[in-house]
Short mmCIF file of C-alpha atoms (C1' of nucleotides) in Angstrom, two decimals:
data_model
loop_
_atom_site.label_atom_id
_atom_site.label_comp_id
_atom_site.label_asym_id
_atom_site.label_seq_id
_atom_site.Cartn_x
_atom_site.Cartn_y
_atom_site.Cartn_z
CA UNK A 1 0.00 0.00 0.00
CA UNK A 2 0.77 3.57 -0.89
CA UNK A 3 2.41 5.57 2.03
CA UNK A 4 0.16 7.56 3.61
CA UNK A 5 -1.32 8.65 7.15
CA UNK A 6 -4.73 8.02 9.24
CA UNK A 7 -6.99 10.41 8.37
CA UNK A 8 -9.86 9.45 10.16
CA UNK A 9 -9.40 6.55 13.07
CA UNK A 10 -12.83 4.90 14.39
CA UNK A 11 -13.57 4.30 17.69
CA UNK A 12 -12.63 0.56 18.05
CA UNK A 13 -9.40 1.80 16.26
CA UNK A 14 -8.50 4.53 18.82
CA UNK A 15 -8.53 2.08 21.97
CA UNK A 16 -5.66 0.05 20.15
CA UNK A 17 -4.00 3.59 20.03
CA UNK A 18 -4.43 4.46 16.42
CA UNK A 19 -5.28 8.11 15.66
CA UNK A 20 -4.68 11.52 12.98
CA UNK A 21 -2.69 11.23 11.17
CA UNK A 22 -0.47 8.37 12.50
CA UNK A 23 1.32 6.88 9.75
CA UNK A 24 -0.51 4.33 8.43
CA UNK A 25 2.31 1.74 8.67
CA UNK A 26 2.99 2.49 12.04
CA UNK A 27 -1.23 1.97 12.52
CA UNK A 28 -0.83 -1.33 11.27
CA UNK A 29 2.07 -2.39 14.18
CA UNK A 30 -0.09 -0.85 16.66
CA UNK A 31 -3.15 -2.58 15.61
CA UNK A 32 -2.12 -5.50 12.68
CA UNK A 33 -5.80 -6.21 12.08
CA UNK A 34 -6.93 -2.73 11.93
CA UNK A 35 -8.77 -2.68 8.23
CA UNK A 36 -7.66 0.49 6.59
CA UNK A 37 -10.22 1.75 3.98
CA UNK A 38 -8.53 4.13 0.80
CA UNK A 39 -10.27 7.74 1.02
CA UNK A 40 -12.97 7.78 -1.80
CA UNK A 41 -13.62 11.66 -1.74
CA UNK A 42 -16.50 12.51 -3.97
CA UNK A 43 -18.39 9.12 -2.45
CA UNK A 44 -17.58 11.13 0.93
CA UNK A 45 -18.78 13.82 -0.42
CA UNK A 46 -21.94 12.49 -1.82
CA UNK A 47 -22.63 10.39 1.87
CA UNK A 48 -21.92 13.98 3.39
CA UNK A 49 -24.96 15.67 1.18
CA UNK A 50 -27.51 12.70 2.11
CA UNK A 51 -26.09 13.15 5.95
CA UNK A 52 -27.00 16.93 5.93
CA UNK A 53 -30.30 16.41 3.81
CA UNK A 54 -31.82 15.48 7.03
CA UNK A 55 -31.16 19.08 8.30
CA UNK A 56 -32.99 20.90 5.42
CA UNK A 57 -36.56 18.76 7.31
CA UNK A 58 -36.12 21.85 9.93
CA UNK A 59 -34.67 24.83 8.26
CA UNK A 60 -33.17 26.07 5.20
CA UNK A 61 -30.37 27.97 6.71
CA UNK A 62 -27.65 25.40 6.73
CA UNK A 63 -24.08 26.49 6.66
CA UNK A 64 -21.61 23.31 5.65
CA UNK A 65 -18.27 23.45 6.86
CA UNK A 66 -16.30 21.04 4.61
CA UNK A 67 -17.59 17.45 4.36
CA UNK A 68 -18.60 16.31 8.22
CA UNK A 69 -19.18 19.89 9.68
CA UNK A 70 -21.93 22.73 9.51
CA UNK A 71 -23.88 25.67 11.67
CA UNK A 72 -27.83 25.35 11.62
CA UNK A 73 -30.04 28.08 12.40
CA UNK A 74 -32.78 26.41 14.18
CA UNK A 75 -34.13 29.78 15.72
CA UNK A 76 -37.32 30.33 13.37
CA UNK A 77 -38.88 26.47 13.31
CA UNK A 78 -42.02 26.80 15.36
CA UNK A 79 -42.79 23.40 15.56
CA UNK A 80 -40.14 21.89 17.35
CA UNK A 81 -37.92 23.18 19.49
CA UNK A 82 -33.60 22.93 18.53
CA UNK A 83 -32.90 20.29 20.71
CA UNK A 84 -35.59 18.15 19.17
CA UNK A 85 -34.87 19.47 16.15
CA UNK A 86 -31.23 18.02 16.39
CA UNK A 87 -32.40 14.84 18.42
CA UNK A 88 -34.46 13.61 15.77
CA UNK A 89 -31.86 14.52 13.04
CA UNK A 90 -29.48 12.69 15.09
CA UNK A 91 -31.33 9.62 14.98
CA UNK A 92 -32.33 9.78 11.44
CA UNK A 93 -28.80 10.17 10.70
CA UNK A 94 -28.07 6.68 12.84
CA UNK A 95 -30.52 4.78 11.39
CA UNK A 96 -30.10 5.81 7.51
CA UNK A 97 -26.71 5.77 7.99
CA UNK A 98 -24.93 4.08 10.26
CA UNK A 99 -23.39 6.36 11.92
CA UNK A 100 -23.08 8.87 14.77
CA UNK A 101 -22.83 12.40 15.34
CA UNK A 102 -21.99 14.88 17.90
CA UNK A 103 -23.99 18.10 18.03
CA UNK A 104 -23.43 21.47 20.39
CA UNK A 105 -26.72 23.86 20.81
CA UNK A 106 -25.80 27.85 21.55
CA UNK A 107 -26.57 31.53 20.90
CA UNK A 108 -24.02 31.88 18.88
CA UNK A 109 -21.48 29.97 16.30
CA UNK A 110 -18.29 29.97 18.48
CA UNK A 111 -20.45 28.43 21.12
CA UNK A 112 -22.35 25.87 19.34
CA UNK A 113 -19.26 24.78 17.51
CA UNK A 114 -17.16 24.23 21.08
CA UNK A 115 -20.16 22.35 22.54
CA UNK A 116 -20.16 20.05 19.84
CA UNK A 117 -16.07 19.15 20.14
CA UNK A 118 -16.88 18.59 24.29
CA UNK A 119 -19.00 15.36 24.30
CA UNK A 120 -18.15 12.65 21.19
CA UNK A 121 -18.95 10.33 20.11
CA UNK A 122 -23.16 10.69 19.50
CA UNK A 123 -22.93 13.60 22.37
CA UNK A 124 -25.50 16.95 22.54
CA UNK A 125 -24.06 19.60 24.49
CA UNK A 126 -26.88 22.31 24.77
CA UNK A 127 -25.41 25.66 26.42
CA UNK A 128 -28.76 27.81 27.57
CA UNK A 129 -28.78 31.50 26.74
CA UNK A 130 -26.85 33.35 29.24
CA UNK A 131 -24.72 30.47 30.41
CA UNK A 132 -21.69 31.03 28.07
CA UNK A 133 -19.49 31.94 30.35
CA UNK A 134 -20.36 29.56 32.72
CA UNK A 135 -19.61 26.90 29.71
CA UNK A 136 -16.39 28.23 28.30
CA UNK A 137 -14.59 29.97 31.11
CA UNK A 138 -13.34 26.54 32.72
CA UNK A 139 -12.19 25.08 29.06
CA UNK A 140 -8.34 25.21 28.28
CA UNK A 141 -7.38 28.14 25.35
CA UNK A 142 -6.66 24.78 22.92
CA UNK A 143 -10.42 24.29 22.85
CA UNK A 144 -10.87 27.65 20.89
CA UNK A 145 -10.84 27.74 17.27
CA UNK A 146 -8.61 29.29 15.95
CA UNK A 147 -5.83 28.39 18.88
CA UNK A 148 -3.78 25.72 17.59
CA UNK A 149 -0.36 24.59 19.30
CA UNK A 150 1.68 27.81 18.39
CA UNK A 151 -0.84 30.33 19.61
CA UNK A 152 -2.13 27.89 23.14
CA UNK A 153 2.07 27.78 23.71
CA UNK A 154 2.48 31.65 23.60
CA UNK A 155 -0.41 32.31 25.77
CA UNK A 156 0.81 29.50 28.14
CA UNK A 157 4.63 31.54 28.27
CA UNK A 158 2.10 34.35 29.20
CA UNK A 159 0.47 32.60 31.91
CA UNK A 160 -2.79 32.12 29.95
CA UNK A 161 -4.11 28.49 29.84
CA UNK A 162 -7.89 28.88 30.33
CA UNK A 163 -10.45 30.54 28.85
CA UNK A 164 -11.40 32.50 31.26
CA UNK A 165 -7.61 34.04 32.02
CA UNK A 166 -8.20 35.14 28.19
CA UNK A 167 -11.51 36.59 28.47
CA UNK A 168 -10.35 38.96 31.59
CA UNK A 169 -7.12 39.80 30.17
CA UNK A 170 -6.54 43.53 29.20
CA UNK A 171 -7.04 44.77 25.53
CA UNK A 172 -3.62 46.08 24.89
CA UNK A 173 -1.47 43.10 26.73
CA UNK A 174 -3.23 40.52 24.40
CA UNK A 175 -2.83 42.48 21.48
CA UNK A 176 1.15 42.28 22.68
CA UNK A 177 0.29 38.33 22.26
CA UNK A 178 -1.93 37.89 19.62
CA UNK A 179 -1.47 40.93 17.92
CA UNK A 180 -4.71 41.53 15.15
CA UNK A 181 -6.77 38.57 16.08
CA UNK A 182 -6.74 39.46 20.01
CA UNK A 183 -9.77 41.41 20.34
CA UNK A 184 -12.03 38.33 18.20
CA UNK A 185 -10.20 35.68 20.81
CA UNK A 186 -11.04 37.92 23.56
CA UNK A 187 -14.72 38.41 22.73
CA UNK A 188 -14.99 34.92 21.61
CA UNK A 189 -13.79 33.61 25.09
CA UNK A 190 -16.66 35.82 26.63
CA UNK A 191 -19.43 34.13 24.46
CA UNK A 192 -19.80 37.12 22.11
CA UNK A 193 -19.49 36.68 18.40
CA UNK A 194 -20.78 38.77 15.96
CA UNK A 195 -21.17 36.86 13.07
CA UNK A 196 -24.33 36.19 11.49
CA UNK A 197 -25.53 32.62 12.24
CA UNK A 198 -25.43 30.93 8.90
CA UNK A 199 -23.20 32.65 5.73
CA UNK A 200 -23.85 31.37 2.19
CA UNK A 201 -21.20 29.97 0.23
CA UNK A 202 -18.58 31.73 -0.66
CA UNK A 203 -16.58 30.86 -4.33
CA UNK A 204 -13.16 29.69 -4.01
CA UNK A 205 -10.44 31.43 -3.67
CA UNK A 206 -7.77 29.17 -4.92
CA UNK A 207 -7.42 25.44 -6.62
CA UNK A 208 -5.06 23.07 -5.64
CA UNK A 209 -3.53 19.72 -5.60
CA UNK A 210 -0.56 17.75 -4.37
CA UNK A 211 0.97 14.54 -5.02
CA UNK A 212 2.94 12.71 -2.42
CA UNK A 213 5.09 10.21 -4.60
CA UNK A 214 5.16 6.45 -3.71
CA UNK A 215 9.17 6.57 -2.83
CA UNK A 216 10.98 10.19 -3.16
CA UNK A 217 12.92 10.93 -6.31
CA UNK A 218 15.74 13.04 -8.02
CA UNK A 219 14.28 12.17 -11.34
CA UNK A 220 13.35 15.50 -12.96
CA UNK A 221 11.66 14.52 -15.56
CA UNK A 222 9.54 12.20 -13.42
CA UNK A 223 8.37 15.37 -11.21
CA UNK A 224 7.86 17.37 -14.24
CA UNK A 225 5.23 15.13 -15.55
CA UNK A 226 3.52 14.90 -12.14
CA UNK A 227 3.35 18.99 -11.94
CA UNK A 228 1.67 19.03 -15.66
CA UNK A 229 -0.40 16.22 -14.33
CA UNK A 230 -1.00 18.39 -11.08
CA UNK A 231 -1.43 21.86 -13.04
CA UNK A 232 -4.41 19.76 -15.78
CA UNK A 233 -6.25 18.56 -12.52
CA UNK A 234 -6.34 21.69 -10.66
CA UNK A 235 -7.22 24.06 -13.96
CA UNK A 236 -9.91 21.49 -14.95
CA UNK A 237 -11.56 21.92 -11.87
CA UNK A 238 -11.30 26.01 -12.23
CA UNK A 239 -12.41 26.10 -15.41
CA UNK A 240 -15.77 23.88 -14.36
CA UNK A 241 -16.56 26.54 -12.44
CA UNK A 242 -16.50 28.69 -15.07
CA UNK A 243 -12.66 30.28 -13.52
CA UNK A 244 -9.35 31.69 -14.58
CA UNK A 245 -6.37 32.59 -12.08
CA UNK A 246 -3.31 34.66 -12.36
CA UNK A 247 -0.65 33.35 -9.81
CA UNK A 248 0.70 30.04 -9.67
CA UNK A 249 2.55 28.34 -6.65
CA UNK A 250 4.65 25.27 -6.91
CA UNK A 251 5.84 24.42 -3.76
CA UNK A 252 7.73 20.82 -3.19
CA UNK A 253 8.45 19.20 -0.01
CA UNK A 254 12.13 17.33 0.24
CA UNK A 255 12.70 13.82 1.85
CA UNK A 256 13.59 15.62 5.12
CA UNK A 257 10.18 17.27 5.00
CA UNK A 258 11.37 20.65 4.38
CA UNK A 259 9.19 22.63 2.12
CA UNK A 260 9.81 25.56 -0.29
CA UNK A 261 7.30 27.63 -1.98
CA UNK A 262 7.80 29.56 -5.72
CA UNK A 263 5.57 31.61 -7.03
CA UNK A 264 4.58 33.79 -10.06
CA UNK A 265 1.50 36.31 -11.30
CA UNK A 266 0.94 36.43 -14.70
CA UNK A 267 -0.01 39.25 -16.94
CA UNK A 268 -4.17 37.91 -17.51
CA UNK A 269 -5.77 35.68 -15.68
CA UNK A 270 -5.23 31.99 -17.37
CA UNK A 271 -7.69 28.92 -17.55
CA UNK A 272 -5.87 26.64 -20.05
CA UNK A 273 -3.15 24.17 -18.86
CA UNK A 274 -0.47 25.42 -21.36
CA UNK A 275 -1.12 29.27 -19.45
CA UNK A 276 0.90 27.36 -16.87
CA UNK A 277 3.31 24.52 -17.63
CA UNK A 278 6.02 26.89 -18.66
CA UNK A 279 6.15 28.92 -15.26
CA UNK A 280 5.37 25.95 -13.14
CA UNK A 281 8.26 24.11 -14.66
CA UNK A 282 10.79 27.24 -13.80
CA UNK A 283 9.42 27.76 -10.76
CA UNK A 284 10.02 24.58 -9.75
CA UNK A 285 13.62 24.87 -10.88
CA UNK A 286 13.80 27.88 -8.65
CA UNK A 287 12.47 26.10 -5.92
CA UNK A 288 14.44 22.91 -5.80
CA UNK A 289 17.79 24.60 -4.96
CA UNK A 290 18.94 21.76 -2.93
CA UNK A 291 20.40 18.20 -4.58
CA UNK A 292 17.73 16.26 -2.03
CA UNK A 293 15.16 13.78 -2.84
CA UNK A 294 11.55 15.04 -3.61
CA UNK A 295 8.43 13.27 -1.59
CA UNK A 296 5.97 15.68 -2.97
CA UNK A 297 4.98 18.76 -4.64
CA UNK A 298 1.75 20.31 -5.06
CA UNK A 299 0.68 22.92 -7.15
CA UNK A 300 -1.87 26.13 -6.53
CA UNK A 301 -3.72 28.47 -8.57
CA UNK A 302 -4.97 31.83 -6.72
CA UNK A 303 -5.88 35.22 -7.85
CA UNK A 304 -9.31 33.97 -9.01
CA UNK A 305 -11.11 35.94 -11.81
CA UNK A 306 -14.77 34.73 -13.43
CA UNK A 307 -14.60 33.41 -16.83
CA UNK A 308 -16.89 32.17 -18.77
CA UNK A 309 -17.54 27.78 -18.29
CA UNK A 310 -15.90 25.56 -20.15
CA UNK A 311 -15.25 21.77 -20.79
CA UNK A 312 -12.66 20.08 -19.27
CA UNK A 313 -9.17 19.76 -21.45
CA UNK A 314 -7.54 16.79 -22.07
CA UNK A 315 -5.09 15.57 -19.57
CA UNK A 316 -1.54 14.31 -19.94
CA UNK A 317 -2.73 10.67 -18.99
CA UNK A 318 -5.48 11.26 -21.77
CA UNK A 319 -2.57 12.03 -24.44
CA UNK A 320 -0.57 9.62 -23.16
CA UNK A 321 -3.08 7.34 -23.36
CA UNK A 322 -3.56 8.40 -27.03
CA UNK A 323 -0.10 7.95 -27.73
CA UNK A 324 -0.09 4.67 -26.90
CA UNK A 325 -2.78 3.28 -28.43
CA UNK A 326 -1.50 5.06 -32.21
CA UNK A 327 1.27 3.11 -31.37
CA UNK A 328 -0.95 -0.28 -31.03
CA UNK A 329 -2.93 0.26 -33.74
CA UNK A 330 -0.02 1.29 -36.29
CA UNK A 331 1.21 -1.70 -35.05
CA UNK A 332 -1.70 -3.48 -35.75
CA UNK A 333 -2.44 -2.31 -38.78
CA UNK A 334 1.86 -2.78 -40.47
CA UNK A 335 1.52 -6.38 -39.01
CA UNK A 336 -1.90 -7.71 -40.14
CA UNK A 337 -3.38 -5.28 -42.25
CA UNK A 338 -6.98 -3.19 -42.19
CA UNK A 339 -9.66 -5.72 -40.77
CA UNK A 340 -6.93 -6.32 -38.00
CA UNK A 341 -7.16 -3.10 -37.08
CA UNK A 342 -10.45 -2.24 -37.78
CA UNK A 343 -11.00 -5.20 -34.98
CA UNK A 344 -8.72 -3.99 -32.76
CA UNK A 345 -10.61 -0.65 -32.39
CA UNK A 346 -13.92 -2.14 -32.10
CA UNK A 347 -12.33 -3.81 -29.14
CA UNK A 348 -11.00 -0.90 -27.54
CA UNK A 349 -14.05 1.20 -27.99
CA UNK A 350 -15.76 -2.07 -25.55
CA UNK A 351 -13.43 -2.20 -23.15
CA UNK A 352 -13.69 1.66 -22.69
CA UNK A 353 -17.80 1.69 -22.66
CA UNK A 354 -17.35 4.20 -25.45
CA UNK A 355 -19.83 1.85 -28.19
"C1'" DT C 1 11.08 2.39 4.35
"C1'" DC C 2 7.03 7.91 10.15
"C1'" DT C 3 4.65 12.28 8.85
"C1'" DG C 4 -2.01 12.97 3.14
"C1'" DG C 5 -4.80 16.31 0.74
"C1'" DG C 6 -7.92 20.13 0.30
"C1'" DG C 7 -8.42 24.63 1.82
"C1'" DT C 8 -8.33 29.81 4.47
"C1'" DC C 9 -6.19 33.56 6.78
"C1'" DC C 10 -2.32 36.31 8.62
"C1'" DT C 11 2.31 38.44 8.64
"C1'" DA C 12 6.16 40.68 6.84
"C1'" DG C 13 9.36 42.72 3.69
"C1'" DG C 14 10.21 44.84 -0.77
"C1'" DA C 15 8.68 47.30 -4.94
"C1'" DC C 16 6.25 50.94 -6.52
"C1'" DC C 17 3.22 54.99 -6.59
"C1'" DC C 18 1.44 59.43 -5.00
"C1'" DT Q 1 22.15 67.77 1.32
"C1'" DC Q 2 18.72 64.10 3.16
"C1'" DT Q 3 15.64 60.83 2.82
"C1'" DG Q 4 8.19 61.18 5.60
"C1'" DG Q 5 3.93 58.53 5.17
"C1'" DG Q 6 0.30 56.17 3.24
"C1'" DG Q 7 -1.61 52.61 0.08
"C1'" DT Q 8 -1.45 48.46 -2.90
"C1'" DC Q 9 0.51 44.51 -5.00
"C1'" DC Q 10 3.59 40.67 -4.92
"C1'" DT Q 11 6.02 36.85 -2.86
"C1'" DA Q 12 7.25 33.50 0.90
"C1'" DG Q 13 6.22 31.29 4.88
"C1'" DG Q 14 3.52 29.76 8.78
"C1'" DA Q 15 -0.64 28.54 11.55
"C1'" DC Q 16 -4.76 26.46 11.47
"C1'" DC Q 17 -9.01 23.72 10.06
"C1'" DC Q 18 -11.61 19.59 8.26
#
DNA sequence: TCTGGGGTCCTAGGACCC
DNA sequence: TCTGGGGTCCTAGGACCC
């Protein structure tokens, strides 16, 4: 199997001490019957839709947070109350599907979303109007959004470490710690956030994709086809939503896991493949400045402009692909003549559902 | 054979303009 | 002889989230 990490560790798994994102190798020593299932994104994606179809029963104002998260507004349903509301989706949710889900009830997002993360698995946390502070002074700064390891360790040098401490804190010493995003901690930690309930989607801002290789490589050529490869992916998906971009990043990560990041803007906005392949391949040359194995490298187009949609391009793989089989069927056709190959194309078109 | 893949946001310095 | 002060764009890197 393909190197790769846990990205997602059920409970059964997690008592053998698997967890994100162990490597999965090391997952297997820990656990040798663990059964490790490939990620199948879009059929995640489509299970995620059917999952939060059972929210639209009790309001339209659904916010999804990328594939197993969202923020309901349950405030203007006058026939059952939220905590129904989210008990019976809950259960619907078990019984279609299989599977559970934890759910946090508040006056605002930065509330609900912390009540949710507090009792899992299948947990409701409801926090009652008024009761905020109550809820999130006791709760360590690492349970805040937001506050990854970096930030909790500064405000842990400061003497910070709960959410209170943050919440009573003056203005202008956090600002010494946090700098711009101070005040929004601050009020957060004190149960007040300003933003509206629900937002609707917002378009993307940038396209990208990576490629971690099976075992890392000096071969130039070899990473040059993977960042066309990367570059068709990622501007097929732009231009299906009808985009262009101007900048282009390459970064590439080294077999020491160092990473480096090149990037370029372009004059106009591009949406075909060839727009890029000639930057991309010298920014990669700029980037990969040390003699050192590659172990991935991942591409990214920002600076997103509308355009109008069109159909996807062909990729490398599909003119490879094309390549090869000209080379069968001259083959075919020098060797045993017309009806040979004639054949030999009615075959192919079967095998590829295109007849 | 330790460490995936898809994103967003922030910071900071330099170029450039007024 | 002396070099301020905004604003914006670009690039590189880092933190964080799901």
């Amino acid at each position: 199997m393909r190197r790769g990490i846990i990205a997602s560790a059920s409970y059964e798994a997690r008592r053998y001490g698997v967890y994100t994102p162990m490597p999965t190798s090391r997952a297997l020593r820990v656990c040798p019957h663990l059964i490790v299932i490939p990620g199948d994104y879009e059929r995640f994606e489509q299970f995620s839709r059917f999952m939060f179809s059972y929210v639209y029963d009790f309001t339209p104002e659904v916010e999804i947070r990328g594939i197993d998260e969202g923020y309901f507004n349950l405030t203007g349903n006058r026939r059952v109350s939220p905590v129904e509301a989210l008990e019976t989706i809950r259960d619907a949710i078990r019984q279609s599907l299989k599977i559970s889900v934890s759910q946090g009830l508040g006056t605002s997002k930065i509330v609900s979303q912390i009540a949710s993360k507090i009792r899992k698995p299948n947990g409701l946390v409801v926090v009652q109007p008024g009761r905020e502070r109550q809820f999130l002074y006791p709760l360590p700064v690492s349970k805040m959004p937001g506050i990854g390891p970096a930030v909790a360790s500064k405000l842990n040098s400061a003497g910070i470490t709960r959410l209170e401490q943050l919440a009573r804190m003056p203005r202008d010493l956090l600002r010494l710690v946090l700098g711009k995003s101070a005040d929004t901690f601050r009020d957060y930690s004190r149960g007040i956030d300003p933003r509206p309930i629900v937002t609707s989607e917002e378009p993307a801002k940038s396209y990208g994709h990576q490629d971690t290789f099976s075992s890392d490589t000096v071969d130039d050529d070899f990473v040059e086809a993977k960042l066309k490869a990367l570059i068709d992916e990622a501007v097929n998906r732009m231009r299906r939503d009808g985009k262009s971009a101007r900048t282009l990043s390459v970064t590439i990560r080294y077999s020491d896991m160092e990473e480096t990041t090149r990037g370029v803007s372009l004059h106009e906005p591009g949406d075909l493949p060839d727009d890029f392949y000639g930057q991309g391949i010298a920014l990669l040359k700029k980037a990969w400045d040390r003699r050192v194995r590659l172990r991935m490298i991942r591409v990214k187009l920002s600076n997103i402009y509308n355009s109008p949609p069109m159909p996807d391009l062909l990729t490398v793989e599909d003119r490879q692909r094309r390549a090869a089989l000209q080379q069968v069927l001259t083959q075919v056709q020098s060797r045993y003549g017309p009806r040979a190959l004639m054949r030999a194309h009615e075959l192919f078109l079967r095998d590829t559902g295109q007849s």
